[in-house]
Short mmCIF file of C-alpha atoms and ligand atoms in Angstrom, two decimals:
data_model
loop_
_atom_site.label_atom_id
_atom_site.label_comp_id
_atom_site.label_asym_id
_atom_site.label_seq_id
_atom_site.Cartn_x
_atom_site.Cartn_y
_atom_site.Cartn_z
CA UNK A 1 -5.69 16.09 -31.87
CA UNK A 2 -3.60 13.31 -30.12
CA UNK A 3 -6.04 10.67 -28.30
CA UNK A 4 -5.42 8.22 -24.92
CA UNK A 5 -6.90 5.62 -27.96
CA UNK A 6 -3.95 6.42 -29.54
CA UNK A 7 -1.10 7.30 -27.03
CA UNK A 8 -3.21 3.04 -26.16
CA UNK A 9 -2.82 2.33 -29.39
CA UNK A 10 0.91 3.18 -30.17
CA UNK A 11 1.59 1.42 -26.66
CA UNK A 12 -0.16 -2.11 -26.53
CA UNK A 13 2.20 -3.31 -29.04
CA UNK A 14 5.08 -2.73 -26.77
CA UNK A 15 3.09 -3.60 -23.38
CA UNK A 16 2.12 -7.47 -25.63
CA UNK A 17 5.64 -7.89 -26.31
CA UNK A 18 7.00 -7.24 -23.00
CA UNK A 19 3.53 -9.20 -21.67
CA UNK A 20 5.40 -12.13 -24.83
CA UNK A 21 8.58 -11.72 -22.87
CA UNK A 22 8.08 -11.39 -19.06
CA UNK A 23 6.01 -14.95 -19.50
CA UNK A 24 9.67 -16.49 -22.10
CA UNK A 25 12.19 -15.70 -19.28
CA UNK A 26 9.37 -15.82 -16.03
CA UNK A 27 7.14 -18.08 -17.31
CA UNK A 28 8.39 -21.06 -14.81
CA UNK A 29 9.05 -19.57 -11.91
CA UNK A 30 7.28 -19.42 -8.25
CA UNK A 31 5.52 -16.71 -6.95
CA UNK A 32 4.01 -17.63 -4.20
CA UNK A 33 3.97 -20.67 -2.14
CA UNK A 34 -0.09 -21.25 -0.61
CA UNK A 35 -0.38 -22.76 2.79
CA UNK A 36 -3.20 -23.74 3.95
CA UNK A 37 -3.48 -21.47 6.40
CA UNK A 38 -3.67 -18.90 3.53
CA UNK A 39 -6.60 -20.98 1.63
CA UNK A 40 -9.66 -20.64 4.39
CA UNK A 41 -7.81 -16.26 5.35
CA UNK A 42 -9.40 -15.03 2.50
CA UNK A 43 -5.50 -15.60 0.26
CA UNK A 44 -4.08 -12.59 1.73
CA UNK A 45 0.06 -12.48 0.89
CA UNK A 46 -0.78 -14.54 -2.33
CA UNK A 47 0.46 -13.39 -5.15
CA UNK A 48 -1.54 -15.29 -7.94
CA UNK A 49 -2.69 -12.20 -10.38
CA UNK A 50 -0.91 -9.57 -13.15
CA UNK A 51 -1.96 -6.20 -12.10
CA UNK A 52 0.29 -2.80 -14.20
CA UNK A 53 -1.92 -0.09 -12.72
CA UNK A 54 -1.18 0.89 -10.21
CA UNK A 55 0.71 -0.80 -6.69
CA UNK A 56 0.42 -1.07 -3.13
CA UNK A 57 3.64 -2.47 -0.92
CA UNK A 58 2.96 -2.78 2.32
CA UNK A 59 5.97 -0.76 4.00
CA UNK A 60 8.72 1.76 3.61
CA UNK A 61 11.94 0.17 1.89
CA UNK A 62 14.11 0.24 -1.34
CA UNK A 63 11.18 1.70 -3.47
CA UNK A 64 10.42 4.29 -1.46
CA UNK A 65 7.73 5.05 1.14
CA UNK A 66 5.13 2.55 1.43
CA UNK A 67 1.29 3.20 -0.14
CA UNK A 68 0.23 3.52 -3.04
CA UNK A 69 2.27 3.46 -5.83
CA UNK A 70 -0.34 4.88 -9.22
CA UNK A 71 1.51 3.37 -11.92
CA UNK A 72 5.05 3.79 -10.17
CA UNK A 73 5.11 7.18 -8.87
CA UNK A 74 3.74 7.24 -5.08
CA UNK A 75 0.68 9.07 -4.05
CA UNK A 76 2.40 11.71 -2.32
CA UNK A 77 5.81 12.58 -4.32
CA UNK A 78 5.33 15.72 -6.09
CA UNK A 79 5.00 14.75 -9.29
CA UNK A 80 1.27 13.78 -8.81
CA UNK A 81 0.66 16.82 -6.25
CA UNK A 82 -2.43 18.74 -7.14
CA UNK A 83 -3.89 16.04 -9.80
CA UNK A 84 -6.85 15.98 -11.76
CA UNK A 85 -8.53 12.46 -12.05
CA UNK A 86 -9.18 13.96 -15.90
CA UNK A 87 -4.81 12.61 -15.19
CA UNK A 88 -5.47 10.40 -13.14
CA UNK A 89 -7.67 7.92 -15.02
CA UNK A 90 -4.76 8.67 -18.45
CA UNK A 91 -1.58 7.83 -16.60
CA UNK A 92 -3.58 4.97 -14.42
CA UNK A 93 -4.32 3.93 -18.79
CA UNK A 94 -0.86 4.42 -19.93
CA UNK A 95 1.44 5.39 -17.33
CA UNK A 96 2.27 8.35 -18.67
CA UNK A 97 1.68 11.88 -17.21
CA UNK A 98 0.03 14.97 -18.90
CA UNK A 99 -0.08 18.30 -18.13
CA UNK A 100 -3.29 20.02 -17.99
CA UNK A 101 -2.53 21.87 -21.71
CA UNK A 102 -1.61 18.35 -22.93
CA UNK A 103 -3.57 17.61 -26.06
CA UNK A 104 -4.58 14.75 -24.46
CA UNK A 105 -6.50 15.56 -21.76
CA UNK A 106 -8.17 18.54 -23.41
CA UNK A 107 -9.61 15.53 -25.90
CA UNK A 108 -10.58 13.77 -22.95
CA UNK A 109 -12.26 16.21 -21.74
CA UNK A 110 -14.47 17.70 -24.35
CA UNK A 111 -14.78 13.15 -24.88
CA UNK A 112 -16.74 13.17 -21.26
CA UNK A 113 -18.48 16.34 -22.45
CA UNK A 114 -19.20 14.54 -25.53
CA UNK A 115 -20.70 11.18 -23.89
CA UNK A 116 -22.39 12.93 -20.91
CA UNK A 117 -25.87 12.68 -21.55
CA UNK A 118 -27.37 10.41 -19.18
CA UNK A 119 -29.89 8.70 -20.87
CA UNK A 120 -33.74 9.18 -19.53
CA UNK A 121 -34.11 5.20 -18.65
CA UNK A 122 -31.96 5.32 -15.70
CA UNK A 123 -33.34 7.86 -14.26
CA UNK A 124 -36.98 5.47 -14.37
CA UNK A 125 -35.31 3.44 -12.95
CA UNK A 126 -33.86 5.03 -10.47
CA UNK A 127 -36.72 6.98 -9.51
CA UNK A 128 -39.07 3.06 -9.72
CA UNK A 129 -36.16 2.70 -6.54
CA UNK A 130 -38.11 2.44 -3.44
CA UNK A 131 -37.79 5.29 -1.03
CA UNK A 132 -34.82 3.88 1.16
CA UNK A 133 -32.72 1.87 -1.25
CA UNK A 134 -28.99 2.58 0.32
CA UNK A 135 -26.89 4.76 -2.51
CA UNK A 136 -24.55 2.58 -3.15
CA UNK A 137 -27.43 -0.28 -4.49
CA UNK A 138 -28.83 2.50 -6.42
CA UNK A 139 -25.80 3.34 -8.12
CA UNK A 140 -24.81 -0.28 -8.81
CA UNK A 141 -28.33 -0.59 -10.71
CA UNK A 142 -27.73 1.99 -12.35
CA UNK A 143 -24.36 0.91 -14.24
CA UNK A 144 -26.08 -2.73 -14.37
CA UNK A 145 -28.65 -0.88 -16.26
CA UNK A 146 -27.15 0.82 -19.50
CA UNK A 147 -25.35 -2.19 -20.44
CA UNK A 148 -26.73 -2.29 -23.36
CA UNK A 149 -25.04 0.62 -24.58
CA UNK A 150 -21.85 -1.58 -24.18
CA UNK A 151 -19.85 -1.24 -26.90
CA UNK A 152 -18.33 -4.28 -26.10
CA UNK A 153 -21.13 -6.64 -26.28
CA UNK A 154 -21.65 -5.13 -29.70
CA UNK A 155 -18.44 -5.63 -31.67
CA UNK A 156 -18.27 -9.37 -29.50
CA UNK A 157 -21.67 -10.17 -31.30
CA UNK A 158 -20.65 -8.28 -34.01
CA UNK A 159 -17.95 -10.54 -33.85
CA UNK A 160 -14.30 -8.74 -33.52
CA UNK A 161 -11.05 -10.32 -32.85
CA UNK A 162 -9.50 -10.73 -29.78
CA UNK A 163 -6.43 -8.15 -30.30
CA UNK A 164 -8.89 -5.34 -30.66
CA UNK A 165 -11.24 -6.20 -27.41
CA UNK A 166 -9.87 -3.01 -25.72
CA UNK A 167 -11.18 -0.82 -28.37
CA UNK A 168 -14.75 -0.73 -27.51
CA UNK A 169 -13.13 -1.12 -23.64
CA UNK A 170 -12.17 2.01 -23.83
CA UNK A 171 -15.09 3.54 -25.34
CA UNK A 172 -17.44 2.03 -22.79
CA UNK A 173 -14.90 3.49 -20.00
CA UNK A 174 -15.33 6.63 -21.09
CA UNK A 175 -19.33 6.90 -21.73
CA UNK A 176 -19.49 5.24 -18.19
CA UNK A 177 -16.64 7.36 -16.06
CA UNK A 178 -18.61 10.70 -18.32
CA UNK A 179 -21.97 9.79 -17.35
CA UNK A 180 -20.73 8.80 -13.56
CA UNK A 181 -20.79 11.91 -11.32
CA UNK A 182 -23.63 13.00 -12.88
CA UNK A 183 -25.25 9.39 -12.21
CA UNK A 184 -23.95 9.87 -8.66
CA UNK A 185 -25.25 13.37 -7.86
CA UNK A 186 -28.45 12.56 -9.43
CA UNK A 187 -28.47 9.52 -6.80
CA UNK A 188 -28.00 12.09 -4.17
CA UNK A 189 -30.50 15.21 -4.66
CA UNK A 190 -33.03 12.09 -4.95
CA UNK A 191 -32.40 9.93 -1.94
CA UNK A 192 -32.51 12.92 0.22
CA UNK A 193 -34.61 15.46 -1.57
CA UNK A 194 -32.38 18.30 -2.40
CA UNK A 195 -34.69 19.15 -5.33
CA UNK A 196 -34.38 19.11 -9.22
CA UNK A 197 -30.70 17.24 -10.59
CA UNK A 198 -28.15 19.50 -11.84
CA UNK A 199 -26.92 19.23 -15.42
CA UNK A 200 -23.11 18.43 -16.23
CA UNK A 201 -21.47 21.62 -17.00
CA UNK A 202 -19.08 21.68 -20.59
CA UNK A 203 -15.45 23.19 -20.34
CA UNK A 204 -15.84 22.52 -16.71
CA UNK A 205 -13.04 19.24 -14.95
CA UNK A 206 -14.97 16.39 -13.79
CA UNK A 207 -14.43 16.80 -9.64
CA UNK A 208 -16.18 20.08 -10.08
CA UNK A 209 -18.91 19.16 -11.76
CA UNK A 210 -19.51 16.02 -9.74
CA UNK A 211 -19.35 18.75 -6.58
CA UNK A 212 -21.67 21.13 -8.91
CA UNK A 213 -23.53 18.24 -9.49
CA UNK A 214 -24.75 17.33 -6.13
CA UNK A 215 -25.64 20.84 -5.33
CA UNK A 216 -23.57 22.54 -2.40
CA UNK A 217 -23.00 25.92 -1.45
CA UNK A 218 -19.57 26.00 -1.73
CA UNK A 219 -18.41 29.63 -1.97
CA UNK A 220 -14.44 30.00 -2.24
CA UNK A 221 -14.88 26.44 -4.82
CA UNK A 222 -12.59 24.89 -1.34
CA UNK A 223 -16.11 21.97 -1.95
CA UNK A 224 -14.55 20.59 -5.30
CA UNK A 225 -11.02 21.26 -4.42
CA UNK A 226 -11.92 17.57 -1.95
CA UNK A 227 -13.39 16.41 -4.26
CA UNK A 228 -10.10 16.76 -7.32
CA UNK A 229 -8.25 15.37 -4.59
CA UNK A 230 -11.12 12.03 -2.99
CA UNK A 231 -11.33 11.53 -6.68
CA UNK A 232 -7.75 10.91 -7.54
CA UNK A 233 -6.59 9.55 -3.52
CA UNK A 234 -9.34 7.04 -4.57
CA UNK A 235 -8.84 5.79 -7.45
CA UNK A 236 -7.31 3.02 -7.15
CA UNK A 237 -5.37 0.72 -4.99
CA UNK A 238 -4.26 -1.91 -7.46
CA UNK A 239 -5.74 -5.17 -8.12
CA UNK A 240 -6.23 -7.55 -5.68
CA UNK A 241 -8.17 -6.07 -3.55
CA UNK A 242 -12.53 -6.97 -3.63
CA UNK A 243 -13.82 -4.13 -5.64
CA UNK A 244 -10.73 -4.68 -8.63
CA UNK A 245 -10.37 -8.86 -8.13
CA UNK A 246 -14.16 -8.73 -8.36
CA UNK A 247 -14.37 -6.99 -11.39
CA UNK A 248 -10.77 -8.10 -12.72
CA UNK A 249 -13.06 -12.06 -12.52
CA UNK A 250 -16.29 -10.65 -13.91
CA UNK A 251 -14.85 -8.93 -16.79
CA UNK A 252 -12.20 -11.73 -17.16
CA UNK A 253 -15.22 -13.89 -18.30
CA UNK A 254 -15.55 -11.09 -21.80
CA UNK A 255 -18.81 -9.64 -19.56
CA UNK A 256 -18.55 -5.81 -21.10
CA UNK A 257 -17.87 -3.06 -18.17
CA UNK A 258 -21.64 -2.42 -17.31
CA UNK A 259 -21.73 -5.91 -15.69
CA UNK A 260 -17.77 -5.93 -14.55
CA UNK A 261 -17.78 -3.01 -12.45
CA UNK A 262 -20.94 -3.33 -11.06
CA UNK A 263 -19.95 -6.32 -9.37
CA UNK A 264 -16.64 -4.68 -8.01
CA UNK A 265 -18.43 -1.66 -6.72
CA UNK A 266 -21.40 -4.59 -5.21
CA UNK A 267 -17.99 -5.53 -3.58
CA UNK A 268 -17.13 -1.40 -2.08
CA UNK A 269 -20.43 -1.58 -1.09
CA UNK A 270 -19.26 -3.81 2.32
CA UNK A 271 -18.28 -2.42 5.55
CA UNK A 272 -14.76 -4.21 5.30
CA UNK A 273 -14.09 -2.35 2.18
CA UNK A 274 -15.50 0.96 1.20
CA UNK A 275 -19.06 0.66 3.27
CA UNK A 276 -16.24 1.51 5.88
CA UNK A 277 -16.01 5.55 5.81
CA UNK A 278 -19.63 5.78 6.25
CA UNK A 279 -19.10 3.62 9.21
CA UNK A 280 -16.24 5.53 10.29
CA UNK A 281 -17.35 8.92 10.31
CA UNK A 282 -20.92 7.37 12.54
CA UNK A 283 -18.31 5.54 14.83
CA UNK A 284 -16.58 10.03 14.71
CA UNK A 285 -20.13 11.12 15.58
CA UNK A 286 -21.03 8.84 18.34
CA UNK A 287 -17.70 9.49 20.18
CA UNK A 288 -18.69 13.57 20.02
CA UNK A 289 -21.57 12.74 21.30
CA UNK A 290 -21.31 10.52 24.48
CA UNK A 291 -18.71 12.97 25.48
CA UNK A 292 -20.99 16.45 24.60
CA UNK A 293 -18.09 17.70 22.74
CA UNK A 294 -14.61 16.80 20.91
CA UNK A 295 -13.13 14.14 22.68
CA UNK A 296 -10.05 14.22 25.11
CA UNK A 297 -7.23 11.38 24.35
CA UNK A 298 -8.73 9.37 26.89
CA UNK A 299 -12.21 9.23 25.97
CA UNK A 300 -11.60 8.16 22.47
CA UNK A 301 -9.49 5.26 24.22
CA UNK A 302 -12.06 4.85 26.73
CA UNK A 303 -14.77 4.42 23.63
CA UNK A 304 -12.36 2.79 21.04
CA UNK A 305 -11.81 -0.67 23.71
CA UNK A 306 -15.87 -0.58 24.86
CA UNK A 307 -16.45 -0.95 20.53
CA UNK A 308 -13.84 -3.53 20.80
CA UNK A 309 -14.89 -5.34 24.05
CA UNK A 310 -18.50 -5.09 22.04
CA UNK A 311 -17.35 -7.48 19.35
CA UNK A 312 -17.36 -4.21 16.78
CA UNK A 313 -14.22 -2.80 14.76
CA UNK A 314 -13.52 -0.11 15.04
CA UNK A 315 -14.00 1.75 11.64
CA UNK A 316 -10.80 2.80 9.44
CA UNK A 317 -8.25 1.98 10.87
CA UNK A 318 -6.39 -1.51 10.19
CA UNK A 319 -5.30 -2.71 6.00
CA UNK A 320 -4.96 -6.33 4.27
CA UNK A 321 -1.77 -5.17 2.80
CA UNK A 322 -0.49 -1.83 4.99
CA UNK A 323 1.17 -2.18 7.79
CA UNK A 324 2.35 1.46 7.78
CA UNK A 325 -0.11 4.60 7.89
CA UNK A 326 -2.28 5.03 4.20
CA UNK A 327 -0.46 7.58 2.72
CA UNK A 328 -4.13 8.62 1.30
CA UNK A 329 -5.31 9.25 4.81
CA UNK A 330 -2.15 11.31 5.41
CA UNK A 331 -2.80 13.46 2.20
CA UNK A 332 -6.55 14.33 3.24
CA UNK A 333 -4.58 15.66 7.50
CA UNK A 334 -3.12 17.94 5.05
CA UNK A 335 -5.91 19.22 4.14
CA UNK A 336 -7.74 19.22 7.10
CA UNK A 337 -4.79 21.20 8.89
CA UNK A 338 -4.94 23.87 6.56
CA UNK A 339 -8.59 24.18 5.26
CA UNK A 340 -10.84 23.70 8.13
CA UNK A 341 -8.05 22.75 11.37
CA UNK A 342 -10.19 24.35 14.08
CA UNK A 343 -13.25 21.78 12.76
CA UNK A 344 -14.64 19.59 15.11
CA UNK A 345 -15.58 16.26 14.27
CA UNK A 346 -12.04 16.60 11.72
CA UNK A 347 -10.14 17.66 15.69
CA UNK A 348 -11.44 13.92 16.80
CA UNK A 349 -10.49 12.80 14.27
CA UNK A 350 -6.73 13.78 14.22
CA UNK A 351 -7.37 12.66 18.61
CA UNK A 352 -8.83 9.36 17.75
CA UNK A 353 -4.82 8.85 14.74
CA UNK A 354 -3.23 9.78 18.43
CA UNK A 355 -5.18 7.30 20.66
CA UNK A 356 -5.81 4.24 18.41
CA UNK A 357 -3.36 2.29 17.04
CA UNK A 358 -1.89 2.38 20.40
CA UNK A 359 -5.51 0.81 21.29
CA UNK A 360 -5.17 -1.22 18.97
CA UNK A 361 -1.91 -3.52 19.70
CA UNK A 362 -2.58 -3.49 23.45
CA UNK A 363 -6.24 -5.13 22.17
CA UNK A 364 -4.58 -7.30 19.87
CA UNK A 365 -1.80 -8.56 23.27
CA UNK A 366 -4.91 -9.70 24.79
CA UNK A 367 -6.55 -10.94 21.76
CA UNK A 368 -2.92 -13.02 21.33
CA UNK A 369 -3.65 -14.34 24.93
CA UNK A 370 -7.16 -15.64 24.51
CA UNK A 371 -5.58 -17.27 20.93
CA UNK A 372 -7.35 -15.31 19.31
CA UNK A 373 -4.82 -13.71 15.69
CA UNK A 374 -2.78 -11.01 16.53
CA UNK A 375 -4.44 -7.91 14.54
CA UNK A 376 -1.25 -7.70 11.13
CA UNK A 377 -2.48 -3.54 11.14
CA UNK A 378 -2.55 -1.04 14.05
CA UNK A 379 -2.67 2.18 11.78
CA UNK A 380 -5.37 4.25 9.18
CA UNK A 381 -6.77 3.93 5.99
CA UNK A 382 -7.76 5.54 3.56
CA UNK A 383 -11.57 5.76 5.06
CA UNK A 384 -10.87 7.15 8.43
CA UNK A 385 -10.31 10.49 8.01
CA UNK A 386 -11.68 11.61 4.53
CA UNK A 387 -15.99 11.70 6.14
CA UNK A 388 -14.65 14.79 8.70
CA UNK A 389 -13.56 16.25 4.81
CA UNK A 390 -16.86 15.93 3.48
CA UNK A 391 -19.04 16.71 6.78
CA UNK A 392 -17.59 20.08 6.95
CA UNK A 393 -18.50 21.01 3.41
CA UNK A 394 -22.81 20.03 4.36
CA UNK A 395 -22.88 16.50 3.27
CA UNK A 396 -23.81 15.13 5.90
CA UNK A 397 -25.73 11.85 4.69
CA UNK A 398 -22.91 9.32 5.71
CA UNK A 399 -24.68 6.84 3.91
CA UNK A 400 -23.54 8.10 0.82
CA UNK A 401 -20.83 8.21 0.94
CA UNK A 402 -19.62 4.97 -0.32
CA UNK A 403 -20.83 6.62 -3.99
CA UNK A 404 -17.91 9.35 -3.25
CA UNK A 405 -15.35 6.36 -3.95
CA UNK A 406 -17.30 4.26 -5.75
CA UNK A 407 -16.97 7.19 -8.72
CA UNK A 408 -13.72 7.69 -7.60
CA UNK A 409 -12.63 3.24 -7.42
CA UNK A 410 -14.74 3.02 -10.69
CA UNK A 411 -11.05 4.49 -13.06
CA UNK A 412 -9.01 2.12 -11.55
CA UNK A 413 -11.41 -0.61 -11.99
CA UNK A 414 -11.58 0.39 -15.73
CA UNK A 415 -8.17 1.15 -16.71
CA UNK A 416 -7.75 -1.58 -15.85
CA UNK A 417 -10.21 -3.78 -17.40
CA UNK A 418 -8.80 -2.34 -20.98
CA UNK A 419 -5.22 -3.25 -19.94
CA UNK A 420 -6.63 -6.54 -19.17
CA UNK A 421 -8.48 -6.88 -22.84
CA UNK A 422 -5.23 -5.19 -24.21
CA UNK A 423 -2.68 -7.84 -23.30
CA UNK A 424 -5.31 -10.66 -23.13
CA UNK A 425 -5.54 -11.92 -19.55
CA UNK A 426 -6.87 -15.26 -19.48
CA UNK A 427 -9.81 -16.19 -17.60
CA UNK A 428 -9.89 -16.61 -14.07
CA UNK A 429 -10.68 -19.12 -12.60
CA UNK A 430 -8.26 -20.75 -9.27
CA UNK A 431 -8.27 -24.16 -8.32
CA UNK A 432 -10.16 -24.96 -5.01
CA UNK A 433 -10.06 -27.79 -2.93
CA UNK A 434 -12.50 -29.40 0.04
CA UNK A 435 -11.37 -29.85 3.34
CA UNK A 436 -11.63 -34.08 3.40
CA UNK A 437 -8.86 -32.84 0.14
CA UNK A 438 -6.72 -30.94 2.32
CA UNK A 439 -7.16 -33.99 5.32
CA UNK A 440 -5.21 -36.78 2.99
CA UNK A 441 -4.07 -34.85 1.37
CA UNK A 442 -1.46 -31.94 3.57
CA UNK A 443 0.21 -34.41 5.58
N1 NMX B 1 -10.74 -3.52 14.55
C1 NMX B 1 -10.97 -4.75 15.47
N2 NMX B 1 -10.07 -5.73 15.28
C2 NMX B 1 -9.72 -5.09 13.54
C3 NMX B 1 -9.49 -4.46 13.23
C4 NMX B 1 -9.76 -3.12 13.93
N3 NMX B 1 -9.70 -1.81 12.95
N4 NMX B 1 -8.32 -4.24 12.18
C5 NMX B 1 -9.03 -5.79 12.27
N5 NMX B 1 -9.07 -7.09 13.49
C6 NMX B 1 -9.37 -7.74 13.88
C7 NMX B 1 -9.95 -8.77 12.57
O1 NMX B 1 -11.19 -8.50 12.38
C8 NMX B 1 -9.68 -10.75 12.68
O2 NMX B 1 -10.12 -10.84 13.09
P1 NMX B 1 -10.82 -12.27 13.38
O3 NMX B 1 -9.50 -12.78 12.88
O4 NMX B 1 -11.67 -12.46 15.34
O5 NMX B 1 -11.71 -12.33 12.06
C9 NMX B 1 -8.08 -10.48 13.15
O6 NMX B 1 -8.25 -8.66 13.34
C10 NMX B 1 -6.92 -9.82 12.35
O7 NMX B 1 -7.45 -9.80 11.20
P2 NMX B 1 -5.86 -8.91 10.70
O8 NMX B 1 -4.87 -10.42 9.61
O9 NMX B 1 -5.66 -7.54 10.96
O10 NMX B 1 -6.83 -8.07 9.24
P3 NMX B 1 -7.59 -8.41 7.37
O11 NMX B 1 -6.82 -8.06 6.72
O12 NMX B 1 -8.64 -9.77 7.40
O13 NMX B 1 -8.47 -7.57 7.21
C11 NMX B 1 -9.25 -4.78 7.09
C12 NMX B 1 -7.99 -6.35 6.91
C13 NMX B 1 -9.14 -3.91 7.10
C14 NMX B 1 -10.78 -5.46 6.52
C15 NMX B 1 -9.73 -5.31 8.68
O14 NMX B 1 -8.32 -3.95 8.88
C16 NMX B 1 -10.91 -4.15 8.79
O15 NMX B 1 -11.86 -4.77 9.32
N6 NMX B 1 -10.46 -2.96 9.61
C17 NMX B 1 -12.06 -2.35 10.36
C18 NMX B 1 -12.18 -1.64 8.71
C19 NMX B 1 -11.94 -0.97 8.02
O16 NMX B 1 -11.69 0.03 8.43
N7 NMX B 1 -12.79 -1.83 6.37
C20 NMX B 1 -11.65 -0.30 5.20
C21 NMX B 1 -11.02 -1.22 4.69
C22 NMX B 1 -9.74 -0.05 3.25
N8 NMX B 1 -11.44 0.24 2.08
O17 NMX B 1 -11.32 1.27 2.27
O18 NMX B 1 -11.44 -0.75 1.87
C1 MLT B 2 -8.49 -0.34 -1.33
O1 MLT B 2 -8.39 1.01 -1.62
O2 MLT B 2 -9.27 -1.27 -2.18
C2 MLT B 2 -8.91 -0.62 0.46
O3 MLT B 2 -7.43 0.34 0.69
C3 MLT B 2 -8.73 -2.32 0.54
C4 MLT B 2 -7.30 -2.78 -0.40
O4 MLT B 2 -7.00 -2.45 -0.94
O5 MLT B 2 -7.48 -4.15 0.06
#
């Protein structure tokens, strides 16, 4: 039976040859010129790393619609419709789409069953944490504590050579992915007093297994459907976002998958990155509470300005790269329209979408008139709508939402780590300069 590892073993020599060719032909070409403003501005727009798993196009253009392309397929393209996360991970790793009955997927699902057992010490550590710990802190701690399991670390200590680095990285990736839904579900059940942990069900897919282990009532199976979609949509967003970039940097020091992914997820836990999904739903619910029901467009406008004038951001809007509506938002909206069109929280998200881009545009003009930066993007990002869907199915603990994002994003970070080990990416170490250096030399 063909396995993901065997397929990668065929593909990796081609990637290495391609890297050699690209370096030989274009090695001395300039990718980007960086300005002082960009160095102060979070390196926005600086092209300084290579990532093949996915690309984000800011706008619509020759490539097609703007947004996320997983291995050259637009997120909302026909080929990626109804994709299960198992297929997503294999696509991220290989660039190939396999049907669910393909040997590689069947074998991968068997590996998930085989590796899904969570060590008892992980539960012990989680249970010893203060009961008000943030679910993200619990998840990241659980991942870090499993570092002792790392095959990469063992191989490295045993003298493994560079061309083989990708093999234990893949092994660590599969071990971590198999355990993550169970750990994340345990965090939920422990943190919110939901009763006993629920075990992994062999033969059930990754998304449905996670849904099942959370333990919410799902008579229609639509929550499991949402979880598959959610895990597929959040999987990767090229290499430069805070979590992927952090994971990449930590991994570049040959730190193993446990250190690297845990580090990346600590970045995802920030409110300007993945934590925005909890903040978004909080904002939507506040709007409903303030106006005593689904707010009208005028009421949304009023509350949006109130938020902005209080010096806060509108969570779920704006993006560091995108300049169009995030296709992940569009995809979640389509799910909402199909399965919960009359849900008041979903309806509010829809009203917010009708109003907030215009509000941000007006507010941006005010900012500019007051000598501040414009807001670069007025459109919703991935976090603007997903919470309403989770809330509908009874997952009402907002603080937990970034954990769901994390379980998915681990696929992107791990596939990037495997790719980096396969092609032998170098230690990350950009050069910094001081303000004094700028003042002396920028002239
Ligand atoms: N509401 C209010 N102000 C905003 C918003 C927003 N939604 N988006 C950007 N701005 C402000 C931003 O704070 C900055 O102000 P200042 O110069 O005073 O610091 C100014 O506009 C320029 O920022 P941009 O160049 O438009 O955006 P940047 O690339 O720096 O940041 C985000 C991108 C996503 C961090 C920013 O749009 C934001 O804070 N959005 C709200 C939080 C959010 O939704 N984060 C989730 C991102 C997706 N994810 O899941 O990771
Ligand atoms: C992501 O999915 O990582 C976010 O949209 C943030 C980003 O791409 O910078």
